[in-house]
Amino acid sequence: MKTTVKELPGETMELQMGPSHPATHGTIKFNLKLEGEKVLDCDVEVGFLHRGFAKSCEQAIWTQVIPYTDRLNYASPLINNVGYAMAVEKLLGIETPPRCRFIRVIVSELSRIFDHLTCCGMSASELGAITVGFYMMEARELIMRIVEAVTGARLTVTYVRIGGLKHDLPHDFDDQVGRAFEKVRRILADCDRLLSRNRIFIDRVSNVGVISKETALAYGLTGPLLRATGVSYDVRKADPYLVYNQMEFEVPLGVKGDNYDRFVVRIQEIEQSMRIVEQALKRLPPGPIMLEDPRIALPEKEKVYNSIEGLMNHFKLIMEGIKVPPGEVYFAVEGGNGELGFYIVSDGGGRPYRIRVRPPSFIGMSAFHEMIKGHMVADIVPTFGMINMIGGECDR
Amino acid sequence: MERVNPTIEYLQEKFAAKILDSHAFRGDDTIVISGAGLREFFRSLKEDPKLDFNFLTDITAVDYLGKKEPRFEVVYHLYSLLLKHRLRIKVPVPEEDPVVESLTPLWRGADWLEREVWDMFGIRFHGHPDLRRILLYEEFQGYPLRKDYPVNQCQPLVPEREVQDTFVDQRSHNKLMQLQHNIGAKSRS
């Protein structure tokens, strides 16, 4: 007996997905060209969260930009803070005290854990693994508590200052981190048992959203998206800033560059970040956390209230801000989603002349149509989830 | 402040006619080149084994209104994954005819980055396949990151764009017709 398979005549259909779609956490619009359920082409529209970050920064003094950077990638605000402050410090030509550098590494890595947990947890729950989603939210909450204990805020932290930090770590920080990491490790082990060999999950993410090494480089992808294709590029290793050259950690790599690899790379990076935090805590040197330079650091309140010099110094710094010499620098840190670069131009006035952020998730979204072409409509959400587009950073 | 830099030295030897200026402020190697033959210049940066700038990090622009002549500067950041060095290339662009060659044939990632520069500064990229606004909407007037765009400028309201021939529209149109029909039937009875 011979069976014949007839191809049904396909009709191209245009579908607009978004901008406010319940399954995409972020305001974004996909203009899809479909043949049945297959995606023929996809045009991504971004910019729904554009709020003029660069223009606002040009109106503010250098210190006032720090709260704006919180709102870029709000899943890892501390990394943005660190990136911006270090770019300005590079332009000023100053170096922060050792204790400050260690604390910056610690808070950056906490933020990275937070970012990856958000991304992986949400993606898993979108694929039906709601348990994993909740478990990871619990782990995220544990990290969030530490961030809250350090900075006093959950998302809009504004913890880093130009030349140092707002204040020191709380006295029982080691214990808090130890306890939280123990629980996070247990949760990650649970999630690993739930997902890593789970047929349903693997079928949904494996071989979906594949991007080759060459294409990833042509698009300028960085972070987990690039490392999932097997290219070992991590700013922390390639161009070590702060004290990353003293830390022992590995850069997890994928093979195929599909969604599964991205997921695994992120999960493994959480473990590496915890390693870095533990090492940094062990070696944390005593000392000041702020540069002692009256042109940059605010004076102690004792001096402000009791001496005319202190008061003047405080007044000048608040009203006129830090004087940054004319020039331009580019400084990159490894953000949760990839290379987060700040290109800063100063004209010597009290305000930034131009601040440009190199947004990793914007560049990730520019390659989205390459990842999704030929796949199903249902694959859009997991692929989009693994890029981890954060509206605040993508649209600025 | 100026230090002798091997990359810049090599570039100056090789492209003496092309490079207008160079510096290495705070360790960032920077060259200024003219816009003519831009794409070929970038191609040689990408393909020269001694430079090997295979990674386009960023494209942006700066508006030096009243500070510099020509007014705009398009700024490229390149990186070499193998040799681990960065280079900044600045291209002055005049106000009257703000156009530079597009780098999309060399790096596909230049697509969105160039669209953003067009969106924010109104600098056109010759040879770009699809130069539309990206963060703002088509009806937006002016280019917000230019220095002569006031920060408190209001934009006029624009009428709703008609979207035609999509599946969604057809369906909702049919639903609307059905609804109107039903309401009409009720009011008649």
Coordinates of C-alpha atoms in Angstrom, one line a residue:
Chain A
M1 CA 0.0 0.0 0.0
K2 CA 1.3 3.4 -0.9
T3 CA 0.5 6.4 1.1
T4 CA 0.7 9.8 -0.5
V5 CA 1.2 12.9 1.5
K6 CA -0.4 15.9 0.0
E7 CA 1.1 19.3 0.7
L8 CA -1.7 21.6 1.7
P9 CA -1.5 24.9 -0.1
G10 CA -0.1 27.4 2.3
E11 CA -1.2 31.0 2.5
T12 CA 1.0 33.7 3.9
M13 CA -0.6 35.3 6.8
E14 CA 0.5 38.5 8.6
L15 CA 0.1 38.6 12.3
Q16 CA 1.0 41.3 14.8
M17 CA 2.1 39.9 18.1
G18 CA 2.3 42.5 20.8
P19 CA 3.0 45.3 21.9
S20 CA 1.2 44.2 25.0
H21 CA 1.1 40.4 24.8
P22 CA 0.6 38.4 27.9
A23 CA 3.4 35.9 27.1
T24 CA 6.1 38.4 26.4
H25 CA 7.4 40.0 29.5
G26 CA 8.3 43.3 28.0
T27 CA 6.6 45.7 25.7
I28 CA 7.6 44.6 22.2
K29 CA 5.9 44.0 18.9
F30 CA 6.6 41.2 16.5
N31 CA 5.3 41.6 13.0
L32 CA 5.1 38.1 11.8
K33 CA 4.8 36.6 8.4
L34 CA 3.4 33.1 8.9
E35 CA 2.7 30.1 6.8
G36 CA 0.4 28.1 9.0
E37 CA 2.3 28.0 12.2
K38 CA 5.7 28.4 10.7
V39 CA 7.4 31.8 10.9
L40 CA 8.6 32.9 7.5
D41 CA 9.8 36.3 8.6
C42 CA 9.7 38.5 11.6
D43 CA 10.2 42.2 12.0
V44 CA 10.7 43.3 15.5
E45 CA 9.5 46.7 16.7
V46 CA 11.1 48.1 19.8
G47 CA 11.1 51.4 21.5
F48 CA 7.8 51.3 23.4
L49 CA 9.7 52.0 26.6
H50 CA 11.8 54.8 25.2
R51 CA 12.1 57.6 27.7
G52 CA 15.1 59.6 26.5
F53 CA 17.7 58.2 28.8
A54 CA 20.6 59.9 26.9
K55 CA 18.8 63.2 26.7
S56 CA 17.9 63.2 30.4
C57 CA 21.5 62.4 31.3
E58 CA 22.7 65.5 29.4
Q59 CA 20.5 67.7 31.7
A60 CA 21.8 66.2 34.9
I61 CA 25.1 66.5 36.8
W62 CA 27.4 63.5 36.7
T63 CA 26.2 62.1 40.0
Q64 CA 22.5 62.5 39.1
V65 CA 23.0 60.1 36.2
I66 CA 23.4 57.1 38.6
P67 CA 19.7 56.8 39.4
Y68 CA 18.9 56.8 35.7
T69 CA 21.3 53.9 35.2
D70 CA 19.3 51.9 37.8
R71 CA 16.4 52.0 35.4
L72 CA 18.3 50.6 32.4
N73 CA 18.5 46.9 33.1
Y74 CA 16.3 46.7 36.2
A75 CA 17.1 43.0 36.7
S76 CA 20.7 43.9 37.4
P77 CA 20.8 47.5 38.4
L78 CA 24.0 47.2 40.4
I79 CA 26.0 46.2 37.3
N80 CA 24.7 49.3 35.5
N81 CA 25.8 51.5 38.5
V82 CA 29.2 50.0 38.5
G83 CA 29.6 50.3 34.7
Y84 CA 28.7 54.0 34.7
A85 CA 30.7 54.9 37.8
M86 CA 33.8 53.2 36.4
A87 CA 33.4 54.9 33.0
V88 CA 33.4 58.3 34.8
E89 CA 36.3 57.2 37.0
K90 CA 38.2 56.3 33.8
L91 CA 37.6 59.7 32.4
L92 CA 38.6 61.3 35.7
G93 CA 41.7 59.1 35.8
I94 CA 41.2 57.9 39.4
E95 CA 41.2 54.6 41.1
T96 CA 38.9 53.5 43.9
P97 CA 40.2 52.0 47.2
P98 CA 40.7 48.2 47.2
R99 CA 37.8 47.4 49.6
C100 CA 35.4 49.3 47.3
R101 CA 36.6 47.3 44.3
F102 CA 35.9 44.0 46.1
I103 CA 32.5 45.1 47.2
R104 CA 31.7 46.2 43.6
V105 CA 32.6 42.7 42.4
I106 CA 30.4 41.2 45.1
V107 CA 27.4 43.3 44.3
S108 CA 27.8 42.9 40.5
E109 CA 27.9 39.1 40.9
L110 CA 24.8 39.2 43.2
S111 CA 23.1 41.2 40.5
R112 CA 24.1 38.7 37.8
I113 CA 22.7 35.8 39.8
F114 CA 19.5 37.8 40.2
D115 CA 19.4 38.5 36.5
H116 CA 20.0 34.9 35.5
L117 CA 17.4 33.6 38.0
T118 CA 14.8 35.9 36.6
C119 CA 15.5 35.0 33.0
C120 CA 15.7 31.2 33.6
G121 CA 12.7 31.1 36.0
M122 CA 10.4 33.1 33.8
S123 CA 11.4 31.1 30.7
A124 CA 10.8 27.8 32.5
S125 CA 7.4 28.9 33.7
E126 CA 6.4 30.1 30.3
L127 CA 7.1 26.6 29.0
G128 CA 4.8 25.1 31.6
A129 CA 7.4 24.4 34.3
I130 CA 5.7 26.7 36.8
T131 CA 7.2 24.9 39.8
V132 CA 10.7 25.8 38.5
G133 CA 9.5 29.4 38.0
F134 CA 8.3 29.6 41.6
Y135 CA 11.5 27.9 43.0
M136 CA 13.7 30.3 41.1
M137 CA 11.6 33.2 42.3
E138 CA 12.2 32.0 45.8
A139 CA 16.0 31.9 45.2
R140 CA 15.7 35.4 43.6
E141 CA 14.0 36.6 46.7
L142 CA 16.9 35.3 48.8
I143 CA 19.3 37.3 46.7
M144 CA 17.0 40.3 46.7
R145 CA 17.0 40.3 50.5
I146 CA 20.8 40.5 50.5
V147 CA 20.7 43.4 48.0
E148 CA 18.1 45.1 50.2
A149 CA 20.3 44.7 53.3
V150 CA 23.2 46.2 51.4
T151 CA 21.6 49.0 49.5
G152 CA 18.3 49.6 51.3
A153 CA 16.3 49.2 48.1
R154 CA 15.2 46.3 46.0
L155 CA 15.4 47.5 42.4
T156 CA 16.3 51.2 42.2
V157 CA 19.4 50.7 44.3
T158 CA 21.7 53.7 43.4
Y159 CA 24.4 52.2 45.6
V160 CA 27.5 53.0 43.7
R161 CA 29.0 56.5 43.7
I162 CA 31.7 58.0 41.5
G163 CA 34.8 57.3 43.4
G164 CA 33.3 54.7 45.8
L165 CA 30.2 53.4 47.3
K166 CA 27.3 54.9 49.3
H167 CA 28.1 52.9 52.4
D168 CA 29.8 49.7 53.6
L169 CA 28.4 46.2 53.8
P170 CA 26.2 45.3 56.8
H171 CA 28.1 43.7 59.7
D172 CA 26.6 40.2 59.3
F173 CA 26.9 40.2 55.5
D174 CA 29.0 37.0 55.4
D175 CA 26.4 35.0 57.4
Q176 CA 23.5 36.3 55.2
V177 CA 25.3 35.4 52.0
G178 CA 26.3 32.0 53.4
R179 CA 22.8 31.1 54.4
A180 CA 21.3 32.4 51.2
F181 CA 23.7 30.7 48.9
E182 CA 23.2 27.4 50.7
K183 CA 19.5 27.6 49.9
V184 CA 20.0 28.9 46.4
R185 CA 22.3 25.9 45.7
R186 CA 19.6 23.5 47.0
I187 CA 17.0 25.2 44.9
L188 CA 19.2 25.0 41.8
A189 CA 19.8 21.3 42.4
D190 CA 16.0 20.8 42.6
C191 CA 15.5 22.8 39.4
D192 CA 18.2 20.7 37.7
R193 CA 16.4 17.5 38.7
L194 CA 13.1 19.0 37.4
L195 CA 14.4 20.2 34.1
S196 CA 17.7 19.0 32.8
R197 CA 16.5 15.6 31.8
N198 CA 12.9 16.5 31.4
R199 CA 11.7 15.4 28.0
I200 CA 9.0 18.0 27.6
F201 CA 11.3 20.9 28.5
I202 CA 14.2 19.7 26.3
D203 CA 11.9 19.1 23.3
R204 CA 10.7 22.7 23.6
V205 CA 14.1 24.4 23.9
S206 CA 16.6 22.1 22.1
N207 CA 17.4 23.0 18.5
V208 CA 15.1 26.0 18.7
G209 CA 16.4 29.5 18.1
V210 CA 19.8 28.2 16.8
I211 CA 22.3 30.8 15.8
S212 CA 25.7 29.9 14.4
K213 CA 29.0 31.3 15.7
E214 CA 29.5 33.4 12.6
T215 CA 26.1 34.9 12.6
A216 CA 26.4 35.7 16.3
L217 CA 29.6 37.5 15.7
A218 CA 28.2 39.3 12.7
Y219 CA 25.4 40.6 14.8
G220 CA 27.7 41.6 17.7
L221 CA 26.0 39.4 20.2
T222 CA 27.6 39.1 23.6
G223 CA 27.0 37.5 26.9
P224 CA 25.2 34.2 27.3
L225 CA 23.8 34.5 23.7
L226 CA 27.4 34.5 22.3
R227 CA 28.8 32.0 24.8
A228 CA 26.1 29.5 24.0
T229 CA 27.5 29.3 20.5
G230 CA 30.9 28.4 21.9
V231 CA 32.7 31.7 21.6
S232 CA 34.6 32.4 24.8
Y233 CA 34.2 36.1 25.2
D234 CA 33.5 37.5 28.6
V235 CA 34.6 41.0 29.4
R236 CA 35.6 39.9 32.9
K237 CA 38.2 37.6 31.3
A238 CA 39.1 39.4 28.1
D239 CA 39.5 42.8 29.7
P240 CA 39.5 42.3 33.5
Y241 CA 38.3 45.3 35.5
L242 CA 38.0 45.7 39.2
V243 CA 39.5 42.6 40.8
Y244 CA 38.3 39.9 38.5
N245 CA 41.9 39.0 37.6
Q246 CA 42.3 37.8 41.2
M247 CA 39.2 35.6 41.1
E248 CA 39.1 32.0 40.0
F249 CA 36.1 31.3 37.8
E250 CA 35.2 29.6 34.6
V251 CA 33.3 30.9 31.6
P252 CA 30.7 28.3 30.7
L253 CA 30.3 27.6 27.0
G254 CA 27.6 26.1 24.9
V255 CA 28.0 24.1 21.7
K256 CA 25.0 24.5 19.4
G257 CA 23.8 28.0 20.2
D258 CA 20.2 27.0 20.8
N259 CA 17.9 27.9 23.6
Y260 CA 18.9 24.9 25.7
D261 CA 22.5 26.0 25.6
R262 CA 21.6 29.5 26.6
F263 CA 19.6 28.2 29.5
V264 CA 22.5 25.9 30.6
V265 CA 25.1 28.6 30.2
R266 CA 23.0 30.9 32.4
I267 CA 22.4 28.3 35.1
Q268 CA 26.1 27.5 35.2
E269 CA 27.0 31.1 35.4
I270 CA 25.0 31.4 38.6
E271 CA 27.3 28.8 40.2
Q272 CA 30.4 30.7 38.9
S273 CA 29.0 34.0 40.3
M274 CA 28.5 32.4 43.7
R275 CA 32.1 31.2 43.6
I276 CA 33.3 34.7 42.9
V277 CA 31.2 36.2 45.7
E278 CA 32.6 33.6 48.2
Q279 CA 36.2 34.3 47.1
A280 CA 35.8 38.0 47.2
L281 CA 34.3 37.8 50.7
K282 CA 37.2 35.7 51.9
R283 CA 39.7 38.2 50.6
L284 CA 37.8 41.4 51.4
P285 CA 40.4 43.9 52.7
P286 CA 39.6 46.4 55.4
G287 CA 39.8 50.1 54.6
P288 CA 37.8 53.0 53.2
I289 CA 35.1 52.4 50.6
M290 CA 35.2 55.9 49.2
L291 CA 38.1 57.8 47.6
E292 CA 39.3 60.5 49.9
D293 CA 39.3 63.4 47.5
P294 CA 37.3 66.5 48.3
R295 CA 36.7 67.2 44.6
I296 CA 34.8 63.9 44.3
A297 CA 33.6 62.5 47.6
L298 CA 31.1 64.3 49.8
P299 CA 32.6 65.3 53.2
E300 CA 31.5 63.6 56.4
K301 CA 28.5 65.2 58.1
E302 CA 30.6 66.0 61.1
K303 CA 32.7 68.4 59.0
V304 CA 29.7 69.8 57.1
Y305 CA 27.9 70.9 60.3
N306 CA 31.0 72.0 62.2
S307 CA 33.3 73.7 59.7
I308 CA 33.0 76.3 57.0
E309 CA 35.3 74.3 54.6
G310 CA 33.2 71.2 55.0
L311 CA 30.0 73.1 54.3
M312 CA 31.4 74.8 51.3
N313 CA 32.7 71.5 50.0
H314 CA 29.4 69.9 50.4
F315 CA 27.5 72.8 48.8
K316 CA 29.8 72.9 45.8
L317 CA 29.6 69.2 45.2
I318 CA 25.8 69.1 45.5
M319 CA 25.1 72.3 43.4
E320 CA 27.8 72.1 40.8
G321 CA 28.7 68.4 40.8
I322 CA 32.0 66.7 40.1
K323 CA 34.2 68.5 37.6
V324 CA 35.1 66.0 34.9
P325 CA 37.8 67.0 32.5
P326 CA 37.1 67.2 28.7
G327 CA 37.6 64.0 26.8
E328 CA 35.9 60.8 25.9
V329 CA 36.1 57.2 27.1
Y330 CA 34.5 53.9 26.4
F331 CA 34.2 51.5 29.3
A332 CA 32.6 48.0 29.2
V333 CA 31.5 45.7 32.0
E334 CA 30.0 42.3 31.7
G335 CA 26.3 42.8 32.3
G336 CA 23.8 40.0 32.8
N337 CA 23.0 39.9 29.1
G338 CA 26.4 40.8 27.7
E339 CA 28.8 43.6 27.2
L340 CA 27.4 46.7 28.8
G341 CA 29.4 49.6 27.5
F342 CA 29.3 53.3 28.4
Y343 CA 30.7 55.8 25.9
I344 CA 31.0 59.1 27.7
V345 CA 31.9 62.5 26.2
S346 CA 32.7 65.4 28.5
D347 CA 33.2 69.0 27.4
G348 CA 34.6 70.0 30.8
G349 CA 31.3 71.6 32.0
G350 CA 29.5 70.1 35.0
R351 CA 27.3 67.9 33.0
P352 CA 27.8 65.0 30.6
Y353 CA 28.0 66.1 27.0
R354 CA 26.9 62.7 25.7
I355 CA 26.3 59.4 27.3
R356 CA 25.8 56.4 25.1
V357 CA 25.0 53.0 26.5
R358 CA 25.8 49.9 24.4
P359 CA 22.7 47.9 25.3
P360 CA 23.3 44.1 25.1
S361 CA 19.6 43.2 24.9
F362 CA 19.0 45.7 22.0
I363 CA 21.7 44.0 20.0
G364 CA 20.3 40.6 21.0
M365 CA 16.9 41.6 19.7
S366 CA 18.4 42.7 16.4
A367 CA 19.3 39.1 15.7
F368 CA 16.0 37.7 16.8
H369 CA 14.6 37.3 13.3
E370 CA 17.6 35.1 12.5
M371 CA 16.8 32.8 15.4
I372 CA 13.1 32.4 14.8
K373 CA 13.0 32.0 11.1
G374 CA 11.6 28.6 10.2
H375 CA 10.4 27.8 13.7
M376 CA 6.9 27.8 15.1
V377 CA 4.9 30.6 16.6
A378 CA 5.0 28.8 19.9
D379 CA 8.8 29.0 19.8
I380 CA 8.8 32.8 19.8
V381 CA 8.2 33.1 23.5
P382 CA 11.0 30.8 24.8
T383 CA 13.5 32.3 22.3
F384 CA 12.5 35.8 23.3
G385 CA 12.7 34.8 26.9
M386 CA 16.2 33.5 26.6
I387 CA 17.4 36.7 25.0
N388 CA 16.2 38.3 28.2
M389 CA 15.2 41.6 26.7
I390 CA 14.8 44.2 29.4
G391 CA 12.7 47.0 28.1
G392 CA 14.4 49.6 30.1
E393 CA 17.8 48.8 28.6
C394 CA 16.7 47.9 25.1
D395 CA 14.6 51.1 24.6
R396 CA 16.4 53.5 27.0
Chain B
M1 CA 49.4 62.2 28.0
E2 CA 50.2 61.0 24.4
R3 CA 51.9 57.7 24.4
V4 CA 53.3 55.8 21.5
N5 CA 50.8 53.1 20.6
P6 CA 51.6 50.1 18.3
T7 CA 48.1 49.9 16.8
I8 CA 47.9 53.6 16.0
E9 CA 51.5 53.6 14.7
Y10 CA 50.7 50.7 12.4
L11 CA 47.5 52.3 11.2
Q12 CA 49.3 55.6 10.5
E13 CA 51.9 53.8 8.5
K14 CA 49.4 51.9 6.4
F15 CA 46.7 54.5 5.9
A16 CA 48.6 57.7 6.2
A17 CA 46.4 59.5 3.7
K18 CA 43.2 58.4 5.4
I19 CA 43.8 59.3 9.0
L20 CA 43.1 62.9 9.9
D21 CA 44.0 62.7 13.6
S22 CA 44.7 60.1 16.3
H23 CA 45.1 60.0 20.1
A24 CA 45.1 57.5 22.9
F25 CA 43.4 59.4 25.7
R26 CA 43.1 57.2 28.9
G27 CA 44.3 54.2 26.9
D28 CA 41.5 54.3 24.3
D29 CA 43.0 54.2 20.9
T30 CA 41.2 56.7 18.7
I31 CA 41.5 57.7 15.1
V32 CA 39.6 60.2 13.1
I33 CA 39.1 59.5 9.4
S34 CA 37.2 61.1 6.5
G35 CA 34.0 59.7 5.3
A36 CA 35.1 59.0 1.8
G37 CA 35.7 55.3 1.2
L38 CA 34.6 54.4 4.7
R39 CA 33.4 50.9 4.0
E40 CA 36.6 49.9 2.3
F41 CA 38.6 51.2 5.2
F42 CA 36.6 49.2 7.6
R43 CA 36.9 46.2 5.4
S44 CA 40.7 46.4 5.6
L45 CA 40.5 46.9 9.4
K46 CA 38.5 43.7 9.5
E47 CA 40.6 41.6 7.2
D48 CA 44.1 42.8 8.0
P49 CA 45.5 39.9 10.1
K50 CA 47.6 42.4 12.2
L51 CA 44.5 44.3 13.2
D52 CA 41.8 41.7 12.9
F53 CA 38.9 43.9 14.1
N54 CA 36.2 41.2 13.6
F55 CA 33.7 42.5 16.2
L56 CA 31.6 45.6 15.8
T57 CA 30.9 46.7 19.3
D58 CA 28.9 49.9 18.8
I59 CA 27.9 52.7 16.5
T60 CA 26.8 56.0 17.8
A61 CA 27.1 59.7 17.1
V62 CA 27.8 62.9 18.9
D63 CA 26.4 66.4 18.0
Y64 CA 29.0 69.1 18.5
L65 CA 26.8 72.0 17.7
G66 CA 28.7 75.2 17.9
K67 CA 31.8 73.5 19.2
K68 CA 33.3 71.8 16.2
E69 CA 33.0 72.0 12.5
P70 CA 31.7 69.8 10.9
R71 CA 28.9 69.4 13.4
F72 CA 28.4 65.7 13.8
E73 CA 30.7 62.8 14.5
V74 CA 29.7 59.2 13.9
V75 CA 31.6 57.0 16.4
Y76 CA 32.4 53.4 15.8
H77 CA 33.9 51.0 18.4
L78 CA 35.6 47.9 17.1
Y79 CA 37.1 45.0 19.0
S80 CA 39.3 42.1 18.1
L81 CA 38.3 38.9 19.8
L82 CA 41.6 37.3 19.0
L83 CA 44.0 40.1 19.7
K84 CA 41.9 41.6 22.4
H85 CA 42.3 45.2 21.5
R86 CA 39.8 48.0 20.9
L87 CA 39.7 50.9 18.5
R88 CA 37.5 53.9 18.2
I89 CA 37.0 55.4 14.8
K90 CA 35.4 58.8 14.5
V91 CA 34.0 60.2 11.2
P92 CA 33.1 63.9 11.0
V93 CA 29.8 64.4 9.2
P94 CA 28.7 67.9 7.9
E95 CA 25.3 69.3 8.9
E96 CA 24.2 70.1 5.3
D97 CA 24.5 66.6 4.0
P98 CA 24.6 64.2 6.9
V99 CA 25.4 60.9 5.2
V100 CA 28.0 58.2 5.6
E101 CA 28.3 54.7 4.1
S102 CA 26.5 51.9 5.8
L103 CA 28.5 49.1 7.3
T104 CA 25.7 46.5 7.0
P105 CA 27.5 44.5 4.2
L106 CA 30.4 44.0 6.7
W107 CA 28.5 43.4 9.9
R108 CA 24.8 42.6 9.9
G109 CA 24.6 44.0 13.5
A110 CA 25.2 47.5 12.0
D111 CA 21.6 47.4 10.9
W112 CA 19.8 48.4 14.1
L113 CA 22.7 50.5 15.4
E114 CA 22.6 52.6 12.2
R115 CA 18.9 52.9 12.4
E116 CA 19.2 54.2 15.9
V117 CA 21.7 56.9 14.8
W118 CA 19.3 57.9 12.0
D119 CA 16.5 58.0 14.5
M120 CA 18.2 60.1 17.1
F121 CA 20.5 62.3 15.0
G122 CA 19.1 62.3 11.5
I123 CA 22.3 61.0 9.9
R124 CA 21.6 58.9 6.9
F125 CA 23.5 55.7 6.0
H126 CA 24.1 55.2 2.3
G127 CA 23.5 51.6 1.3
H128 CA 21.5 50.6 4.4
P129 CA 18.7 48.2 3.4
D130 CA 15.9 49.5 5.6
L131 CA 16.6 52.9 7.2
R132 CA 13.5 53.4 9.4
R133 CA 13.1 55.0 12.8
I134 CA 13.6 52.3 15.5
L135 CA 13.0 53.6 19.0
L136 CA 10.6 56.4 18.0
Y137 CA 7.6 56.3 15.6
E138 CA 7.5 57.3 12.0
E139 CA 5.5 60.5 12.6
F140 CA 8.0 61.9 15.1
Q141 CA 9.3 65.3 14.1
G142 CA 12.9 66.2 14.6
Y143 CA 15.9 64.3 15.9
P144 CA 15.9 64.3 19.7
L145 CA 19.5 63.8 20.5
R146 CA 20.6 66.8 18.4
K147 CA 21.6 69.6 20.7
D148 CA 19.2 72.1 19.1
Y149 CA 16.2 69.8 20.0
P150 CA 14.8 71.3 23.2
V151 CA 14.5 68.8 26.1
N152 CA 10.9 69.9 26.8
Q153 CA 9.7 69.9 23.2
C154 CA 6.2 68.5 22.7
Q155 CA 5.2 66.4 19.8
P156 CA 2.0 66.9 17.9
L157 CA -0.7 64.2 18.2
V158 CA -0.8 61.9 15.2
P159 CA -3.8 60.1 13.9
E160 CA -4.0 56.4 14.3
R161 CA -2.2 54.5 11.6
E162 CA -4.4 52.3 9.5
V163 CA -3.2 48.7 9.4
Q164 CA -4.5 46.8 6.5
D165 CA -4.6 43.3 5.2
T166 CA -3.7 41.6 8.4
F167 CA -5.4 38.6 9.9
V168 CA -6.1 40.4 13.1
D169 CA -7.8 43.3 11.4
Q170 CA -10.0 41.1 9.2
R171 CA -11.1 39.2 12.2
S172 CA -11.9 42.2 14.4
H173 CA -13.6 43.9 11.4
N174 CA -15.8 40.8 11.0
K175 CA -16.6 40.8 14.7
L176 CA -17.5 44.4 14.6
M177 CA -19.8 43.8 11.6
Q178 CA -21.4 40.9 13.5
L179 CA -21.8 43.1 16.6
Q180 CA -23.4 46.0 14.6
H181 CA -25.7 43.5 12.9
N182 CA -26.8 42.0 16.2
I183 CA -27.4 45.4 17.8
G184 CA -29.3 46.5 14.7
A185 CA -31.5 43.4 14.9
K186 CA -32.2 44.0 18.6
S187 CA -33.2 47.6 18.1
R188 CA -35.5 46.6 15.2
S189 CA -37.4 44.0 17.2

